[in-house]
Amino acid sequence: MSGSPAGTSGRTRVLVMSTTAFTVMFAVWMMFGILGIPIQKELGLTDVELSWVSAVAILNGSLWRLPAGMLTDRIGGRRVTIFMLFATAVASFFVSHATSYLVLLVLAFLVGFAGNLFSVGIAWNAAWYPRDRQGFALGVFGAGNVGASVTKFIGPAIITGTAGATYVLGVEGGWRVVPAIYAVLLVALGVLTWVITPRHDRMPGRSQSISTMLRPLGDVRVWRFGLYYVAVFGAYVALSVWLPKYYVDNFGLDLWTAALLTATFIFPASLLRPVGGWFSDKFGARRGMYFTFTVMLVTSGLLMMPNGHLVVVQADGTQTEHWNYTMGLVPFVILVFLLGCAMGIGKAAVYKHIPEYFPTAVGPVGGLVGMLGGLGGFFLPPMFAYTKAWFGFPSSTFFVIFLLTLACALWMHWTVVHMLHRGSPHLSDYFEPPPGHNPDLLDPAAGGRSDDDLTHASGPGAPTETTEARA
């Protein structure tokens, strides 16, 4: 039983080890954001070639999230996590020996596989935690996103302190020692995961066929959750890579200072996920998403404004300037920090929806949502570059985020209002009828809720935290 001492101990060990593994794997996935600069100098890469090194890693860290989540539900997160840790360790070690651009590109692609551990951990923890604590548990696990800042902190010091040295197995110092250190850490985590986590794992999808597991993916709400995740996670990944260059180009900062200021965005966007999970458990995921989109619209709306002023031409030909607007470094950092806070809460709120709607299909649904979010992190940086070229000002980066967030907010609010208008009065608290109640949606066998849930929750005094989590 999940409430027994053994079950409580087991799920705690799963949460601790999966979060630790995900943090290190996320650091490996994003390490080329810092290593890219010395790699570019040593191998003589162009800016375009260097951009593809990070891009292929992000791409491969997104493509396999759906099958990884499904596999976790079928054979257990323990086995999948251990395999991924060892496989990524091998690829990471060989990065330290890359001597050509083509070899580096292939290895970066293989290292990018680390990003798929996210959907594994989501399905694994959801299988172990009761519904009323899943939001918090998934939020704690998702805080492993903070791994994006690990290389930014330790990378420059290690690169400088080890330059010119040679270590075990012919690993040279400088940038090459960083992926070798990560390889050792991944092997150690693989062993610890095998020793610490419960051997009798939970596999909610073990008896399900592939077609049954994939059936919920036909529900439009799954794709809507995916779009939400593009806004709160895909934009997070894109900005984590893009912000250091933005600080250097637009505020004249050195790379070390730019990396530290980028961390003021990464930390809240990662560490506030448990807060977002707790908020969603207590007040409902819908409220969490409304809060997230509101803050993101306000902050990105201010950040997208270009520096300048309004010129008024008088009838006599004279000109006057009005409304001078300049975004200084301090207000910029504060607004980006608030944007990160909103993303951290929103990432947890999105994943609170999934076990609520699809309790027996968290693996495939969470995998697809995670895949879409990761692909957003792949496609958004080029969109940042193209909009800058089209509009001529760098703050157009945040114009892209503003439009994406606006689309999500409008779709969510339209869904809420539409369902309220269609529902009968005694369903006024329900912002989307559960699957099985509406014949146009999924039946309970596909992983949704049954009519019994509707009967128990729709009467007078129904708990707000249950109904609010459904939109």
Tab-separated table of C-alpha atoms in Angstrom:
chain	number	residue	atom	x	y	z
A	1	MET	CA	0.000	0.000	0.000
A	2	SER	CA	1.229	3.500	-0.836
A	3	GLY	CA	0.404	4.695	2.672
A	4	SER	CA	2.321	1.909	4.466
A	5	PRO	CA	5.782	2.589	5.952
A	6	ALA	CA	7.354	0.462	3.222
A	7	GLY	CA	5.477	2.334	0.534
A	8	THR	CA	6.374	5.710	2.044
A	9	SER	CA	10.040	4.772	2.304
A	10	GLY	CA	10.062	3.405	-1.228
A	11	ARG	CA	8.515	6.453	-2.842
A	12	THR	CA	10.868	8.769	-0.945
A	13	ARG	CA	13.879	6.838	-2.232
A	14	VAL	CA	12.473	6.952	-5.743
A	15	LEU	CA	11.952	10.711	-5.528
A	16	VAL	CA	15.412	11.430	-4.106
A	17	MET	CA	17.337	9.281	-6.564
A	18	SER	CA	15.296	10.238	-9.630
A	19	THR	CA	15.663	13.955	-8.812
A	20	THR	CA	19.407	13.655	-8.249
A	21	ALA	CA	19.873	11.690	-11.469
A	22	PHE	CA	17.741	14.128	-13.429
A	23	THR	CA	19.704	17.125	-12.115
A	24	VAL	CA	23.025	15.692	-13.303
A	25	MET	CA	21.546	14.459	-16.589
A	26	PHE	CA	20.082	17.916	-17.244
A	27	ALA	CA	23.520	19.442	-16.602
A	28	VAL	CA	25.030	17.031	-19.139
A	29	TRP	CA	22.250	17.803	-21.625
A	30	MET	CA	22.922	21.557	-21.433
A	31	MET	CA	26.713	21.522	-20.974
A	32	PHE	CA	27.521	22.728	-24.500
A	33	GLY	CA	26.100	26.147	-23.633
A	34	ILE	CA	29.337	26.840	-21.694
A	35	LEU	CA	31.752	24.334	-23.244
A	36	GLY	CA	30.908	25.642	-26.689
A	37	ILE	CA	33.164	28.692	-26.410
A	38	PRO	CA	36.466	26.846	-25.767
A	39	ILE	CA	35.380	24.092	-28.179
A	40	GLN	CA	34.833	26.702	-30.892
A	41	LYS	CA	38.315	28.143	-30.358
A	42	GLU	CA	40.078	24.760	-30.347
A	43	LEU	CA	38.281	23.218	-33.335
A	44	GLY	CA	37.911	26.452	-35.306
A	45	LEU	CA	34.130	26.225	-35.618
A	46	THR	CA	31.920	28.923	-37.079
A	47	ASP	CA	28.999	30.324	-35.087
A	48	VAL	CA	26.579	28.298	-37.206
A	49	GLU	CA	28.492	25.063	-36.646
A	50	LEU	CA	28.653	25.727	-32.930
A	51	SER	CA	24.911	26.417	-32.757
A	52	TRP	CA	24.205	22.992	-34.227
A	53	VAL	CA	26.195	21.261	-31.481
A	54	SER	CA	23.750	22.525	-28.849
A	55	ALA	CA	20.771	22.160	-31.178
A	56	VAL	CA	21.237	18.438	-31.886
A	57	ALA	CA	21.662	17.745	-28.158
A	58	ILE	CA	18.393	19.541	-27.365
A	59	LEU	CA	16.646	17.787	-30.254
A	60	ASN	CA	17.644	14.274	-29.189
A	61	GLY	CA	16.739	15.104	-25.599
A	62	SER	CA	13.164	15.693	-26.746
A	63	LEU	CA	12.453	13.129	-29.464
A	64	TRP	CA	12.363	10.037	-27.250
A	65	ARG	CA	10.330	11.327	-24.326
A	66	LEU	CA	7.140	9.629	-25.490
A	67	PRO	CA	8.589	6.096	-25.906
A	68	ALA	CA	10.687	6.576	-22.746
A	69	GLY	CA	7.565	7.390	-20.730
A	70	MET	CA	5.694	4.428	-22.187
A	71	LEU	CA	8.601	2.086	-21.505
A	72	THR	CA	8.730	3.305	-17.903
A	73	ASP	CA	5.069	2.419	-17.371
A	74	ARG	CA	5.684	-1.049	-18.842
A	75	ILE	CA	8.973	-2.151	-17.241
A	76	GLY	CA	9.472	0.339	-14.390
A	77	GLY	CA	11.429	3.549	-13.953
A	78	ARG	CA	14.263	1.857	-12.062
A	79	ARG	CA	15.445	-0.165	-15.046
A	80	VAL	CA	15.050	2.651	-17.575
A	81	THR	CA	16.834	5.200	-15.359
A	82	ILE	CA	19.824	2.950	-14.710
A	83	PHE	CA	20.183	2.135	-18.409
A	84	MET	CA	20.019	5.804	-19.419
A	85	LEU	CA	22.592	6.826	-16.810
A	86	PHE	CA	25.127	4.259	-18.034
A	87	ALA	CA	24.459	4.928	-21.736
A	88	THR	CA	24.844	8.686	-21.323
A	89	ALA	CA	28.034	8.192	-19.296
A	90	VAL	CA	29.651	6.390	-22.250
A	91	ALA	CA	28.713	9.142	-24.720
A	92	SER	CA	29.820	11.878	-22.292
A	93	PHE	CA	33.219	10.253	-21.789
A	94	PHE	CA	33.908	10.077	-25.512
A	95	VAL	CA	33.048	13.776	-25.919
A	96	SER	CA	36.288	14.473	-24.032
A	97	HIS	CA	38.209	12.752	-26.874
A	98	ALA	CA	36.451	14.432	-29.831
A	99	THR	CA	38.920	15.905	-32.326
A	100	SER	CA	36.690	16.877	-35.254
A	101	TYR	CA	33.432	18.691	-35.808
A	102	LEU	CA	31.630	15.674	-37.272
A	103	VAL	CA	32.583	13.414	-34.355
A	104	LEU	CA	31.599	16.120	-31.882
A	105	LEU	CA	28.228	16.555	-33.593
A	106	VAL	CA	27.480	12.819	-33.387
A	107	LEU	CA	28.526	12.638	-29.738
A	108	ALA	CA	26.516	15.745	-28.855
A	109	PHE	CA	23.488	14.062	-30.378
A	110	LEU	CA	24.085	10.930	-28.283
A	111	VAL	CA	24.692	12.939	-25.103
A	112	GLY	CA	21.409	14.732	-25.748
A	113	PHE	CA	19.629	11.451	-24.957
A	114	ALA	CA	20.032	12.507	-21.311
A	115	GLY	CA	17.155	14.962	-21.660
A	116	ASN	CA	14.670	12.125	-22.073
A	117	LEU	CA	15.093	11.131	-18.431
A	118	PHE	CA	12.467	13.754	-17.630
A	119	SER	CA	9.513	11.714	-18.888
A	120	VAL	CA	10.952	8.628	-17.179
A	121	GLY	CA	11.048	10.378	-13.804
A	122	ILE	CA	7.572	11.845	-14.229
A	123	ALA	CA	6.020	8.423	-14.909
A	124	TRP	CA	8.129	6.730	-12.228
A	125	ASN	CA	7.182	9.163	-9.446
A	126	ALA	CA	3.527	9.301	-10.509
A	127	ALA	CA	3.376	5.509	-10.111
A	128	TRP	CA	4.647	5.736	-6.546
A	129	TYR	CA	2.826	8.796	-5.165
A	130	PRO	CA	-0.885	9.132	-4.280
A	131	ARG	CA	-2.904	11.610	-6.294
A	132	ASP	CA	-3.138	14.243	-3.555
A	133	ARG	CA	0.669	14.474	-3.389
A	134	GLN	CA	1.593	14.021	-7.021
A	135	GLY	CA	1.759	17.746	-7.745
A	136	PHE	CA	4.366	18.321	-5.047
A	137	ALA	CA	6.342	15.155	-5.895
A	138	LEU	CA	6.479	15.942	-9.614
A	139	GLY	CA	7.415	19.517	-8.771
A	140	VAL	CA	10.333	18.351	-6.620
A	141	PHE	CA	11.505	16.038	-9.382
A	142	GLY	CA	11.138	18.749	-12.018
A	143	ALA	CA	13.327	21.072	-9.937
A	144	GLY	CA	16.178	19.033	-11.405
A	145	ASN	CA	15.985	21.575	-14.234
A	146	VAL	CA	18.392	23.554	-12.063
A	147	GLY	CA	21.041	21.310	-13.578
A	148	ALA	CA	21.088	23.786	-16.464
A	149	SER	CA	23.099	26.130	-14.250
A	150	VAL	CA	25.577	23.551	-12.912
A	151	THR	CA	28.027	23.804	-15.823
A	152	LYS	CA	27.674	27.589	-15.797
A	153	PHE	CA	29.027	27.617	-12.231
A	154	ILE	CA	31.644	24.869	-12.240
A	155	GLY	CA	32.626	24.867	-15.905
A	156	PRO	CA	34.749	28.044	-16.162
A	157	ALA	CA	36.698	27.268	-12.967
A	158	ILE	CA	37.417	23.657	-14.003
A	159	ILE	CA	38.407	24.673	-17.522
A	160	THR	CA	40.828	27.302	-16.249
A	161	GLY	CA	42.241	25.237	-13.393
A	162	THR	CA	42.962	22.074	-15.419
A	163	ALA	CA	44.268	23.582	-18.671
A	164	GLY	CA	47.413	21.834	-19.901
A	165	ALA	CA	47.122	18.800	-17.608
A	166	THR	CA	46.484	15.160	-18.552
A	167	TYR	CA	44.475	12.750	-16.421
A	168	VAL	CA	43.418	9.089	-16.259
A	169	LEU	CA	42.649	7.342	-19.569
A	170	GLY	CA	44.312	10.138	-21.505
A	171	VAL	CA	41.724	12.776	-20.663
A	172	GLU	CA	43.215	16.224	-21.229
A	173	GLY	CA	42.498	19.227	-19.034
A	174	GLY	CA	40.516	22.282	-20.032
A	175	TRP	CA	37.028	21.797	-21.451
A	176	ARG	CA	37.663	18.092	-22.118
A	177	VAL	CA	37.796	17.170	-18.443
A	178	VAL	CA	34.241	18.420	-17.782
A	179	PRO	CA	32.393	15.704	-19.792
A	180	ALA	CA	34.767	13.108	-18.294
A	181	ILE	CA	33.807	14.228	-14.759
A	182	TYR	CA	30.147	14.003	-15.713
A	183	ALA	CA	30.713	10.470	-17.024
A	184	VAL	CA	32.086	9.366	-13.643
A	185	LEU	CA	29.174	10.998	-11.816
A	186	LEU	CA	26.628	9.261	-14.060
A	187	VAL	CA	28.170	5.837	-13.467
A	188	ALA	CA	28.159	6.457	-9.710
A	189	LEU	CA	24.507	7.533	-9.830
A	190	GLY	CA	23.614	4.438	-11.837
A	191	VAL	CA	25.116	2.223	-9.139
A	192	LEU	CA	23.417	4.177	-6.336
A	193	THR	CA	20.063	4.010	-8.077
A	194	TRP	CA	20.402	0.234	-8.408
A	195	VAL	CA	21.289	-0.105	-4.705
A	196	ILE	CA	18.918	2.430	-3.112
A	197	THR	CA	15.631	2.309	-5.025
A	198	PRO	CA	13.075	-0.495	-4.402
A	199	ARG	CA	13.709	-3.578	-6.498
A	200	HIS	CA	9.998	-4.345	-6.682
A	201	ASP	CA	9.069	-1.421	-8.889
A	202	ARG	CA	5.593	-0.209	-9.856
A	203	MET	CA	4.585	-0.614	-13.497
A	204	PRO	CA	1.046	0.703	-14.080
A	205	GLY	CA	1.199	-0.011	-17.803
A	206	ARG	CA	2.663	-3.513	-17.619
A	207	SER	CA	-0.543	-5.252	-18.705
A	208	GLN	CA	-1.633	-2.607	-21.229
A	209	SER	CA	-1.205	-2.980	-24.961
A	210	ILE	CA	0.630	-0.335	-26.974
A	211	SER	CA	-2.615	0.743	-28.639
A	212	THR	CA	-4.292	1.218	-25.239
A	213	MET	CA	-1.372	3.288	-23.988
A	214	LEU	CA	-1.442	5.475	-27.098
A	215	ARG	CA	-5.224	5.990	-27.119
A	216	PRO	CA	-5.220	9.049	-24.804
A	217	LEU	CA	-2.943	10.877	-27.246
A	218	GLY	CA	-5.958	11.404	-29.491
A	219	ASP	CA	-7.507	13.703	-26.885
A	220	VAL	CA	-7.090	17.350	-27.891
A	221	ARG	CA	-6.407	18.361	-24.302
A	222	VAL	CA	-3.132	16.400	-24.384
A	223	TRP	CA	-1.925	18.632	-27.212
A	224	ARG	CA	-3.195	21.699	-25.379
A	225	PHE	CA	-1.146	20.702	-22.339
A	226	GLY	CA	1.775	20.251	-24.739
A	227	LEU	CA	1.392	23.831	-25.985
A	228	TYR	CA	1.334	25.059	-22.384
A	229	TYR	CA	4.585	23.192	-21.820
A	230	VAL	CA	6.192	24.776	-24.859
A	231	ALA	CA	5.527	28.164	-23.209
A	232	VAL	CA	6.755	27.279	-19.711
A	233	PHE	CA	9.506	24.739	-20.484
A	234	GLY	CA	10.460	25.168	-24.136
A	235	ALA	CA	10.880	28.915	-23.630
A	236	TYR	CA	12.830	28.184	-20.435
A	237	VAL	CA	15.317	25.963	-22.294
A	238	ALA	CA	15.601	28.460	-25.145
A	239	LEU	CA	16.220	31.418	-22.831
A	240	SER	CA	18.738	29.436	-20.772
A	241	VAL	CA	20.838	29.114	-23.929
A	242	TRP	CA	19.996	32.539	-25.392
A	243	LEU	CA	20.305	34.863	-22.373
A	244	PRO	CA	24.125	34.773	-21.940
A	245	LYS	CA	24.582	36.053	-25.485
A	246	TYR	CA	21.744	38.563	-24.991
A	247	TYR	CA	23.499	40.031	-21.941
A	248	VAL	CA	26.849	40.195	-23.740
A	249	ASP	CA	25.480	41.779	-26.933
A	250	ASN	CA	23.018	44.249	-25.413
A	251	PHE	CA	24.522	45.201	-22.067
A	252	GLY	CA	28.240	44.806	-22.830
A	253	LEU	CA	28.853	42.274	-20.049
A	254	ASP	CA	31.606	39.662	-19.951
A	255	LEU	CA	30.636	36.006	-20.341
A	256	TRP	CA	31.143	35.143	-16.644
A	257	THR	CA	28.831	37.954	-15.486
A	258	ALA	CA	26.314	37.058	-18.174
A	259	ALA	CA	26.319	33.421	-17.009
A	260	LEU	CA	25.725	34.459	-13.383
A	261	LEU	CA	22.821	36.725	-14.338
A	262	THR	CA	21.354	33.938	-16.458
A	263	ALA	CA	21.379	31.810	-13.305
A	264	THR	CA	18.986	34.313	-11.683
A	265	PHE	CA	16.502	33.161	-14.313
A	266	ILE	CA	17.351	29.457	-14.202
A	267	PHE	CA	17.136	29.059	-10.417
A	268	PRO	CA	13.570	30.323	-9.874
A	269	ALA	CA	12.382	28.618	-13.060
A	270	SER	CA	13.649	25.330	-11.609
A	271	LEU	CA	13.496	25.546	-7.829
A	272	LEU	CA	9.951	26.926	-7.704
A	273	ARG	CA	8.530	23.798	-9.308
A	274	PRO	CA	7.862	22.227	-5.889
A	275	VAL	CA	6.037	25.416	-4.898
A	276	GLY	CA	4.005	25.194	-8.083
A	277	GLY	CA	3.228	21.562	-7.330
A	278	TRP	CA	2.113	22.384	-3.794
A	279	PHE	CA	-0.018	25.267	-5.072
A	280	SER	CA	-1.650	23.012	-7.673
A	281	ASP	CA	-2.360	20.312	-5.080
A	282	LYS	CA	-3.979	22.809	-2.730
A	283	PHE	CA	-5.699	25.318	-5.025
A	284	GLY	CA	-5.883	23.551	-8.383
A	285	ALA	CA	-3.744	23.476	-11.507
A	286	ARG	CA	-6.099	25.837	-13.338
A	287	ARG	CA	-5.392	28.663	-10.886
A	288	GLY	CA	-1.692	27.914	-11.206
A	289	MET	CA	-1.863	28.269	-14.985
A	290	TYR	CA	-3.848	31.510	-14.812
A	291	PHE	CA	-1.238	32.958	-12.456
A	292	THR	CA	1.600	31.748	-14.680
A	293	PHE	CA	0.222	33.142	-17.917
A	294	THR	CA	-0.693	36.479	-16.316
A	295	VAL	CA	2.819	37.046	-14.965
A	296	MET	CA	4.419	35.855	-18.207
A	297	LEU	CA	2.275	38.219	-20.286
A	298	VAL	CA	3.096	41.218	-18.103
A	299	THR	CA	6.846	40.554	-17.883
A	300	SER	CA	7.363	39.556	-21.524
A	301	GLY	CA	5.157	42.488	-22.595
A	302	LEU	CA	7.508	44.914	-20.831
A	303	LEU	CA	10.668	43.107	-21.947
A	304	MET	CA	9.661	43.120	-25.613
A	305	MET	CA	9.428	46.927	-25.740
A	306	PRO	CA	12.370	48.329	-27.766
A	307	ASN	CA	14.418	51.214	-26.422
A	308	GLY	CA	13.318	54.451	-28.046
A	309	HIS	CA	10.895	57.355	-27.935
A	310	LEU	CA	7.864	58.757	-29.702
A	311	VAL	CA	8.520	61.574	-32.192
A	312	VAL	CA	5.659	64.018	-32.790
A	313	VAL	CA	5.858	66.203	-35.929
A	314	GLN	CA	4.059	69.523	-35.461
A	315	ALA	CA	2.146	71.391	-38.180
A	316	ASP	CA	5.015	73.890	-38.572
A	317	GLY	CA	7.479	71.075	-39.188
A	318	THR	CA	9.090	71.067	-35.742
A	319	GLN	CA	9.580	67.760	-33.954
A	320	THR	CA	9.277	66.903	-30.292
A	321	GLU	CA	10.236	63.711	-28.450
A	322	HIS	CA	7.991	62.075	-25.886
A	323	TRP	CA	7.825	58.918	-23.761
A	324	ASN	CA	11.494	58.038	-23.742
A	325	TYR	CA	11.790	54.348	-22.881
A	326	THR	CA	15.021	52.570	-21.979
A	327	MET	CA	15.320	49.200	-20.264
A	328	GLY	CA	18.329	49.280	-17.959
A	329	LEU	CA	20.190	46.220	-16.698
A	330	VAL	CA	18.646	46.158	-13.204
A	331	PRO	CA	14.954	46.280	-14.273
A	332	PHE	CA	15.760	43.794	-17.050
A	333	VAL	CA	17.234	41.296	-14.565
A	334	ILE	CA	14.269	41.744	-12.203
A	335	LEU	CA	11.701	41.166	-14.951
A	336	VAL	CA	13.559	38.101	-16.246
A	337	PHE	CA	13.678	36.778	-12.667
A	338	LEU	CA	9.892	37.194	-12.339
A	339	LEU	CA	9.439	35.510	-15.719
A	340	GLY	CA	11.461	32.564	-14.407
A	341	CYS	CA	9.322	32.413	-11.246
A	342	ALA	CA	6.170	32.146	-13.342
A	343	MET	CA	7.683	29.423	-15.539
A	344	GLY	CA	8.724	27.403	-12.488
A	345	ILE	CA	5.191	27.401	-11.101
A	346	GLY	CA	3.672	26.790	-14.527
A	347	LYS	CA	5.820	23.746	-15.286
A	348	ALA	CA	4.519	22.021	-12.169
A	349	ALA	CA	0.920	23.067	-12.853
A	350	VAL	CA	0.999	21.576	-16.361
A	351	TYR	CA	2.117	18.201	-15.049
A	352	LYS	CA	-0.421	18.260	-12.242
A	353	HIS	CA	-3.098	18.045	-14.950
A	354	ILE	CA	-1.770	14.804	-16.406
A	355	PRO	CA	-2.339	12.312	-13.540
A	356	GLU	CA	-5.682	14.027	-12.871
A	357	TYR	CA	-6.991	13.320	-16.359
A	358	PHE	CA	-4.936	10.255	-17.303
A	359	PRO	CA	-4.037	8.373	-14.103
A	360	THR	CA	-3.259	5.134	-15.951
A	361	ALA	CA	-1.464	6.788	-18.872
A	362	VAL	CA	0.961	9.190	-17.199
A	363	GLY	CA	3.906	7.682	-19.100
A	364	PRO	CA	2.724	8.227	-22.689
A	365	VAL	CA	0.830	11.463	-22.010
A	366	GLY	CA	3.642	12.933	-19.905
A	367	GLY	CA	6.125	11.773	-22.522
A	368	LEU	CA	4.295	13.486	-25.368
A	369	VAL	CA	3.833	16.712	-23.407
A	370	GLY	CA	7.505	16.669	-22.446
A	371	MET	CA	8.534	15.971	-26.024
A	372	LEU	CA	6.550	18.932	-27.322
A	373	GLY	CA	8.068	21.175	-24.663
A	374	GLY	CA	11.572	20.011	-25.516
A	375	LEU	CA	10.989	20.552	-29.228
A	376	GLY	CA	9.914	24.069	-28.332
A	377	GLY	CA	13.365	24.558	-26.816
A	378	PHE	CA	14.823	23.431	-30.145
A	379	PHE	CA	12.723	25.663	-32.408
A	380	LEU	CA	12.467	28.846	-30.320
A	381	PRO	CA	16.125	30.028	-30.570
A	382	PRO	CA	15.954	30.206	-34.396
A	383	MET	CA	12.670	32.102	-34.029
A	384	PHE	CA	14.440	34.541	-31.707
A	385	ALA	CA	17.111	35.078	-34.349
A	386	TYR	CA	14.668	35.454	-37.240
A	387	THR	CA	12.461	37.974	-35.437
A	388	LYS	CA	15.540	40.013	-34.536
A	389	ALA	CA	16.494	40.074	-38.218
A	390	TRP	CA	12.964	40.978	-39.307
A	391	PHE	CA	12.210	43.682	-36.729
A	392	GLY	CA	15.734	44.951	-36.149
A	393	PHE	CA	15.709	45.034	-32.357
A	394	PRO	CA	16.907	42.323	-29.942
A	395	SER	CA	13.951	42.583	-27.549
A	396	SER	CA	11.840	40.851	-30.220
A	397	THR	CA	12.986	37.673	-28.410
A	398	PHE	CA	10.371	38.430	-25.776
A	399	PHE	CA	7.799	39.323	-28.420
A	400	VAL	CA	7.924	35.658	-29.477
A	401	ILE	CA	7.384	34.556	-25.867
A	402	PHE	CA	4.540	37.063	-25.453
A	403	LEU	CA	2.682	35.756	-28.522
A	404	LEU	CA	3.193	32.128	-27.479
A	405	THR	CA	1.922	32.828	-23.962
A	406	LEU	CA	-1.047	34.797	-25.293
A	407	ALA	CA	-2.063	31.874	-27.524
A	408	CYS	CA	-1.918	29.497	-24.539
A	409	ALA	CA	-3.882	31.834	-22.265
A	410	LEU	CA	-6.602	32.450	-24.837
A	411	TRP	CA	-6.997	28.736	-25.627
A	412	MET	CA	-7.217	27.847	-21.932
A	413	HIS	CA	-9.696	30.619	-21.130
A	414	TRP	CA	-11.831	29.786	-24.170
A	415	THR	CA	-11.981	26.172	-22.989
A	416	VAL	CA	-13.017	27.237	-19.484
A	417	VAL	CA	-15.744	29.598	-20.686
A	418	HIS	CA	-16.967	27.225	-23.384
A	419	MET	CA	-17.388	24.337	-20.947
A	420	LEU	CA	-19.108	26.546	-18.395
A	421	HIS	CA	-21.635	27.661	-20.979
A	422	ARG	CA	-22.323	24.147	-22.191
A	423	GLY	CA	-22.495	22.537	-18.766
A	424	SER	CA	-25.634	22.392	-16.697
A	425	PRO	CA	-25.845	24.487	-13.485
A	426	HIS	CA	-24.863	21.647	-11.147
A	427	LEU	CA	-21.613	21.305	-13.159
A	428	SER	CA	-20.664	24.958	-12.828
A	429	ASP	CA	-17.519	24.102	-10.891
A	430	TYR	CA	-16.275	21.827	-13.679
A	431	PHE	CA	-14.220	23.568	-16.307
A	432	GLU	CA	-13.940	20.481	-18.483
A	433	PRO	CA	-16.236	17.441	-18.152
A	434	PRO	CA	-14.186	14.380	-17.293
A	435	PRO	CA	-13.697	11.662	-19.906
A	436	GLY	CA	-16.641	9.222	-19.813
A	437	HIS	CA	-19.223	11.929	-19.043
A	438	ASN	CA	-19.050	13.506	-22.486
A	439	PRO	CA	-19.247	10.899	-25.250
A	440	ASP	CA	-17.079	13.069	-27.480
A	441	LEU	CA	-14.183	12.666	-25.069
A	442	LEU	CA	-12.290	9.611	-23.875
A	443	ASP	CA	-13.926	6.756	-21.988
A	444	PRO	CA	-12.520	5.699	-18.608
A	445	ALA	CA	-10.674	2.758	-20.158
A	446	ALA	CA	-8.433	5.263	-21.936
A	447	GLY	CA	-7.138	6.571	-18.634
A	448	GLY	CA	-9.710	9.243	-17.808
A	449	ARG	CA	-12.219	9.647	-14.961
A	450	SER	CA	-15.500	7.816	-14.693
A	451	ASP	CA	-19.022	9.044	-14.078
A	452	ASP	CA	-18.611	7.970	-10.438
A	453	ASP	CA	-16.011	10.708	-10.006
A	454	LEU	CA	-18.510	13.191	-11.391
A	455	THR	CA	-21.219	12.052	-8.982
A	456	HIS	CA	-18.963	12.263	-5.944
A	457	ALA	CA	-17.444	15.638	-6.788
A	458	SER	CA	-20.296	17.599	-8.346
A	459	GLY	CA	-22.636	17.772	-5.374
A	460	PRO	CA	-22.903	20.559	-2.827
A	461	GLY	CA	-19.697	21.196	-0.950
A	462	ALA	CA	-17.467	19.470	-3.491
A	463	PRO	CA	-13.801	20.117	-2.657
A	464	THR	CA	-12.336	23.029	-4.567
A	465	GLU	CA	-8.921	21.451	-4.941
A	466	THR	CA	-10.474	18.520	-6.835
A	467	THR	CA	-12.567	20.519	-9.221
A	468	GLU	CA	-10.037	23.270	-9.814
A	469	ALA	CA	-7.403	20.824	-10.991
A	470	ARG	CA	-9.452	19.725	-13.951
A	471	ALA	CA	-9.183	22.653	-16.404
